[in-house]
């Protein structure tokens, strides 16, 4: 987590991603008061969720149990999050990002009432056949 003035960034890879203000406030409050930081191995940990060993993050199994311990219905929250993504992004994009089958995300999209029916799944990084960039001329 990087905090520089008004910008808060989360580094999960390169480049670091911007964190919206409401979420940034929650994450910064968590960092200021996170547990498991008093041991000699973790006092300067760079991990958002430090583990018990020096330089290691918390175990995924431990992290996945935490929401349930504070009363968050994990399965329902996960389903709601996926459905919300489907309302904001085309089903093929969500399927690819989460490793779902595209038929699964299409079914969830229909159940949610989303309207991405006109999205053309294809390689959008290549130019159409016969297309050439417009050349600027001096004059």
PDB file of C-alpha atoms in Angstrom:
ATOM      1  CA  UNK A   1       0.000   0.000   0.000  1.00  0.00           C
ATOM      2  CA  UNK A   2       1.400   3.358  -1.014  1.00  0.00           C
ATOM      3  CA  UNK A   3      -0.008   6.595   0.373  1.00  0.00           C
ATOM      4  CA  UNK A   4       1.265   9.839  -1.088  1.00  0.00           C
ATOM      5  CA  UNK A   5      -0.750  12.915  -0.189  1.00  0.00           C
ATOM      6  CA  UNK A   6      -4.223  12.416  -1.634  1.00  0.00           C
ATOM      7  CA  UNK A   7      -3.416   9.349  -3.741  1.00  0.00           C
ATOM      8  CA  UNK A   8      -3.590   5.854  -2.271  1.00  0.00           C
ATOM      9  CA  UNK A   9      -2.223   3.006  -4.367  1.00  0.00           C
ATOM     10  CA  UNK A  10      -2.260  -0.750  -3.863  1.00  0.00           C
ATOM     11  CA  UNK A  11       0.556  -2.733  -5.456  1.00  0.00           C
ATOM     12  CA  UNK A  12      -0.574  -6.190  -6.519  1.00  0.00           C
ATOM     13  CA  UNK A  13       1.738  -6.090  -9.518  1.00  0.00           C
ATOM     14  CA  UNK A  14       3.000  -3.401 -11.851  1.00  0.00           C
ATOM     15  CA  UNK A  15       1.781  -0.731 -12.035  1.00  0.00           C
ATOM     16  CA  UNK A  16       0.202  -0.046  -8.660  1.00  0.00           C
ATOM     17  CA  UNK A  17      -3.589   0.455  -8.779  1.00  0.00           C
ATOM     18  CA  UNK A  18      -5.458   3.484  -7.491  1.00  0.00           C
ATOM     19  CA  UNK A  19      -7.726   2.802  -4.504  1.00  0.00           C
ATOM     20  CA  UNK A  20     -11.007   4.785  -4.273  1.00  0.00           C
ATOM     21  CA  UNK A  21     -11.250   7.140  -1.279  1.00  0.00           C
ATOM     22  CA  UNK A  22     -13.843   5.184   0.801  1.00  0.00           C
ATOM     23  CA  UNK A  23     -11.871   1.938   0.449  1.00  0.00           C
ATOM     24  CA  UNK A  24      -8.537   3.697   0.961  1.00  0.00           C
ATOM     25  CA  UNK A  25      -9.733   5.100   4.297  1.00  0.00           C
ATOM     26  CA  UNK A  26     -10.708   1.597   5.467  1.00  0.00           C
ATOM     27  CA  UNK A  27      -7.429   0.039   4.330  1.00  0.00           C
ATOM     28  CA  UNK A  28      -5.300   2.781   5.901  1.00  0.00           C
ATOM     29  CA  UNK A  29      -7.203   2.412   9.194  1.00  0.00           C
ATOM     30  CA  UNK A  30      -6.606  -1.350   9.044  1.00  0.00           C
ATOM     31  CA  UNK A  31      -2.885  -0.885   8.398  1.00  0.00           C
ATOM     32  CA  UNK A  32      -2.579   1.481  11.360  1.00  0.00           C
ATOM     33  CA  UNK A  33      -4.088  -1.147  13.694  1.00  0.00           C
ATOM     34  CA  UNK A  34      -3.418  -4.565  12.134  1.00  0.00           C
ATOM     35  CA  UNK A  35      -2.709  -7.518  14.339  1.00  0.00           C
ATOM     36  CA  UNK A  36       0.341  -9.784  14.376  1.00  0.00           C
ATOM     37  CA  UNK A  37       2.731  -6.832  14.065  1.00  0.00           C
ATOM     38  CA  UNK A  38       4.313  -6.916  17.518  1.00  0.00           C
ATOM     39  CA  UNK A  39       6.607  -9.835  16.856  1.00  0.00           C
ATOM     40  CA  UNK A  40      10.181  -9.177  15.863  1.00  0.00           C
ATOM     41  CA  UNK A  41       9.597 -10.772  12.467  1.00  0.00           C
ATOM     42  CA  UNK A  42       6.733  -8.501  11.418  1.00  0.00           C
ATOM     43  CA  UNK A  43       7.443  -5.023  12.732  1.00  0.00           C
ATOM     44  CA  UNK A  44       8.367  -3.652   9.303  1.00  0.00           C
ATOM     45  CA  UNK A  45       6.326  -6.038   7.158  1.00  0.00           C
ATOM     46  CA  UNK A  46       5.391  -4.734   3.716  1.00  0.00           C
ATOM     47  CA  UNK A  47       2.459  -7.139   3.456  1.00  0.00           C
ATOM     48  CA  UNK A  48      -1.104  -5.919   3.873  1.00  0.00           C
ATOM     49  CA  UNK A  49      -1.844  -9.231   5.625  1.00  0.00           C
ATOM     50  CA  UNK A  50       1.465 -10.336   7.170  1.00  0.00           C
ATOM     51  CA  UNK A  51       1.988 -13.971   8.014  1.00  0.00           C
ATOM     52  CA  UNK A  52       3.745 -15.612  10.927  1.00  0.00           C
ATOM     53  CA  UNK A  53       7.028 -15.957   9.056  1.00  0.00           C
ATOM     54  CA  UNK A  54       9.353 -13.120   8.123  1.00  0.00           C
ATOM     55  CA  UNK A  55       8.709 -11.776   4.634  1.00  0.00           C
ATOM     56  CA  UNK A  56       5.670 -13.984   4.019  1.00  0.00           C
ATOM     57  CA  UNK A  57       2.005 -13.017   3.614  1.00  0.00           C
ATOM     58  CA  UNK A  58      -0.781 -14.619   5.634  1.00  0.00           C
ATOM     59  CA  UNK A  59      -1.914 -18.056   4.482  1.00  0.00           C
ATOM     60  CA  UNK A  60      -4.883 -17.918   2.028  1.00  0.00           C
ATOM     61  CA  UNK A  61      -6.803 -20.483   4.128  1.00  0.00           C
ATOM     62  CA  UNK A  62      -6.513 -18.226   7.177  1.00  0.00           C
ATOM     63  CA  UNK A  63      -7.633 -15.158   5.227  1.00  0.00           C
ATOM     64  CA  UNK A  64     -10.619 -16.924   3.660  1.00  0.00           C
ATOM     65  CA  UNK A  65     -11.959 -17.842   7.110  1.00  0.00           C
ATOM     66  CA  UNK A  66     -11.857 -14.280   8.488  1.00  0.00           C
ATOM     67  CA  UNK A  67     -15.013 -12.853   6.836  1.00  0.00           C
ATOM     68  CA  UNK A  68     -17.113 -15.753   8.167  1.00  0.00           C
ATOM     69  CA  UNK A  69     -15.767 -15.171  11.674  1.00  0.00           C
ATOM     70  CA  UNK A  70     -17.183 -11.638  11.685  1.00  0.00           C
ATOM     71  CA  UNK A  71     -20.552 -12.670  10.274  1.00  0.00           C
ATOM     72  CA  UNK A  72     -20.178 -12.044   6.542  1.00  0.00           C
ATOM     73  CA  UNK A  73     -21.963 -14.763   4.533  1.00  0.00           C
ATOM     74  CA  UNK A  74     -19.030 -15.505   2.213  1.00  0.00           C
ATOM     75  CA  UNK A  75     -20.871 -17.490  -0.466  1.00  0.00           C
ATOM     76  CA  UNK A  76     -23.617 -14.870  -0.776  1.00  0.00           C
ATOM     77  CA  UNK A  77     -21.084 -12.018  -0.815  1.00  0.00           C
ATOM     78  CA  UNK A  78     -19.049 -13.745  -3.528  1.00  0.00           C
ATOM     79  CA  UNK A  79     -22.133 -14.300  -5.675  1.00  0.00           C
ATOM     80  CA  UNK A  80     -23.241 -10.694  -5.210  1.00  0.00           C
ATOM     81  CA  UNK A  81     -19.784  -9.416  -6.161  1.00  0.00           C
ATOM     82  CA  UNK A  82     -19.720 -11.487  -9.365  1.00  0.00           C
ATOM     83  CA  UNK A  83     -23.215 -10.342 -10.334  1.00  0.00           C
ATOM     84  CA  UNK A  84     -22.236  -6.714  -9.733  1.00  0.00           C
ATOM     85  CA  UNK A  85     -19.186  -7.161 -11.991  1.00  0.00           C
ATOM     86  CA  UNK A  86     -21.450  -8.582 -14.682  1.00  0.00           C
ATOM     87  CA  UNK A  87     -23.601  -5.456 -14.558  1.00  0.00           C
ATOM     88  CA  UNK A  88     -20.496  -3.320 -15.099  1.00  0.00           C
ATOM     89  CA  UNK A  89     -18.469  -5.454 -17.541  1.00  0.00           C
ATOM     90  CA  UNK A  90     -19.197  -7.830 -20.427  1.00  0.00           C
ATOM     91  CA  UNK A  91     -19.644 -11.466 -19.360  1.00  0.00           C
ATOM     92  CA  UNK A  92     -16.662 -12.730 -21.454  1.00  0.00           C
ATOM     93  CA  UNK A  93     -14.337 -10.247 -19.710  1.00  0.00           C
ATOM     94  CA  UNK A  94     -15.529 -11.335 -16.247  1.00  0.00           C
ATOM     95  CA  UNK A  95     -15.244 -15.001 -17.226  1.00  0.00           C
ATOM     96  CA  UNK A  96     -11.669 -14.528 -18.424  1.00  0.00           C
ATOM     97  CA  UNK A  97     -10.619 -12.473 -15.388  1.00  0.00           C
ATOM     98  CA  UNK A  98     -12.063 -14.912 -12.841  1.00  0.00           C
ATOM     99  CA  UNK A  99     -11.379 -18.165 -14.666  1.00  0.00           C
ATOM    100  CA  UNK A 100     -15.092 -18.941 -15.145  1.00  0.00           C
ATOM    101  CA  UNK A 101     -16.631 -20.597 -18.170  1.00  0.00           C
ATOM    102  CA  UNK A 102     -18.287 -18.005 -20.407  1.00  0.00           C
ATOM    103  CA  UNK A 103     -21.592 -19.926 -20.279  1.00  0.00           C
ATOM    104  CA  UNK A 104     -21.604 -19.570 -16.487  1.00  0.00           C
ATOM    105  CA  UNK A 105     -21.124 -15.811 -16.587  1.00  0.00           C
ATOM    106  CA  UNK A 106     -23.701 -15.501 -19.390  1.00  0.00           C
ATOM    107  CA  UNK A 107     -26.232 -17.402 -17.261  1.00  0.00           C
ATOM    108  CA  UNK A 108     -25.478 -15.239 -14.228  1.00  0.00           C
ATOM    109  CA  UNK A 109     -25.818 -12.138 -16.391  1.00  0.00           C
ATOM    110  CA  UNK A 110     -29.274 -13.240 -17.598  1.00  0.00           C
ATOM    111  CA  UNK A 111     -30.338 -13.957 -14.001  1.00  0.00           C
ATOM    112  CA  UNK A 112     -29.104 -10.509 -12.952  1.00  0.00           C
ATOM    113  CA  UNK A 113     -30.916  -8.750 -15.792  1.00  0.00           C
ATOM    114  CA  UNK A 114     -27.791  -7.337 -17.384  1.00  0.00           C
ATOM    115  CA  UNK A 115     -27.731  -6.058 -20.943  1.00  0.00           C
ATOM    116  CA  UNK A 116     -24.320  -6.772 -22.493  1.00  0.00           C
ATOM    117  CA  UNK A 117     -25.911  -8.650 -25.403  1.00  0.00           C
ATOM    118  CA  UNK A 118     -24.162  -6.507 -28.046  1.00  0.00           C
ATOM    119  CA  UNK A 119     -20.604  -7.084 -26.815  1.00  0.00           C
ATOM    120  CA  UNK A 120     -18.478  -8.736 -29.483  1.00  0.00           C
ATOM    121  CA  UNK A 121     -15.940 -11.045 -27.870  1.00  0.00           C
ATOM    122  CA  UNK A 122     -12.835 -10.945 -30.044  1.00  0.00           C
ATOM    123  CA  UNK A 123      -9.258  -9.788 -30.139  1.00  0.00           C
ATOM    124  CA  UNK A 124      -9.813  -6.029 -29.954  1.00  0.00           C
ATOM    125  CA  UNK A 125      -6.103  -5.260 -30.079  1.00  0.00           C
ATOM    126  CA  UNK A 126      -5.788  -5.904 -33.817  1.00  0.00           C
ATOM    127  CA  UNK A 127      -6.980  -3.607 -36.597  1.00  0.00           C
ATOM    128  CA  UNK A 128      -9.858  -4.598 -38.890  1.00  0.00           C
ATOM    129  CA  UNK A 129      -8.932  -5.962 -42.325  1.00  0.00           C
ATOM    130  CA  UNK A 130      -8.251  -3.160 -44.806  1.00  0.00           C
ATOM    131  CA  UNK A 131      -7.972  -0.463 -42.135  1.00  0.00           C
ATOM    132  CA  UNK A 132      -5.062   1.961 -42.374  1.00  0.00           C
ATOM    133  CA  UNK A 133      -4.290   4.924 -40.122  1.00  0.00           C
ATOM    134  CA  UNK A 134      -5.051   8.380 -41.500  1.00  0.00           C
ATOM    135  CA  UNK A 135      -1.829  10.099 -42.493  1.00  0.00           C
ATOM    136  CA  UNK A 136      -1.405  13.729 -41.532  1.00  0.00           C
ATOM    137  CA  UNK A 137      -0.126  16.018 -44.262  1.00  0.00           C
ATOM    138  CA  UNK A 138       1.763  19.259 -43.924  1.00  0.00           C
ATOM    139  CA  UNK A 139       0.018  22.149 -45.358  1.00  0.00           C
TER     140      UNK A 139
END
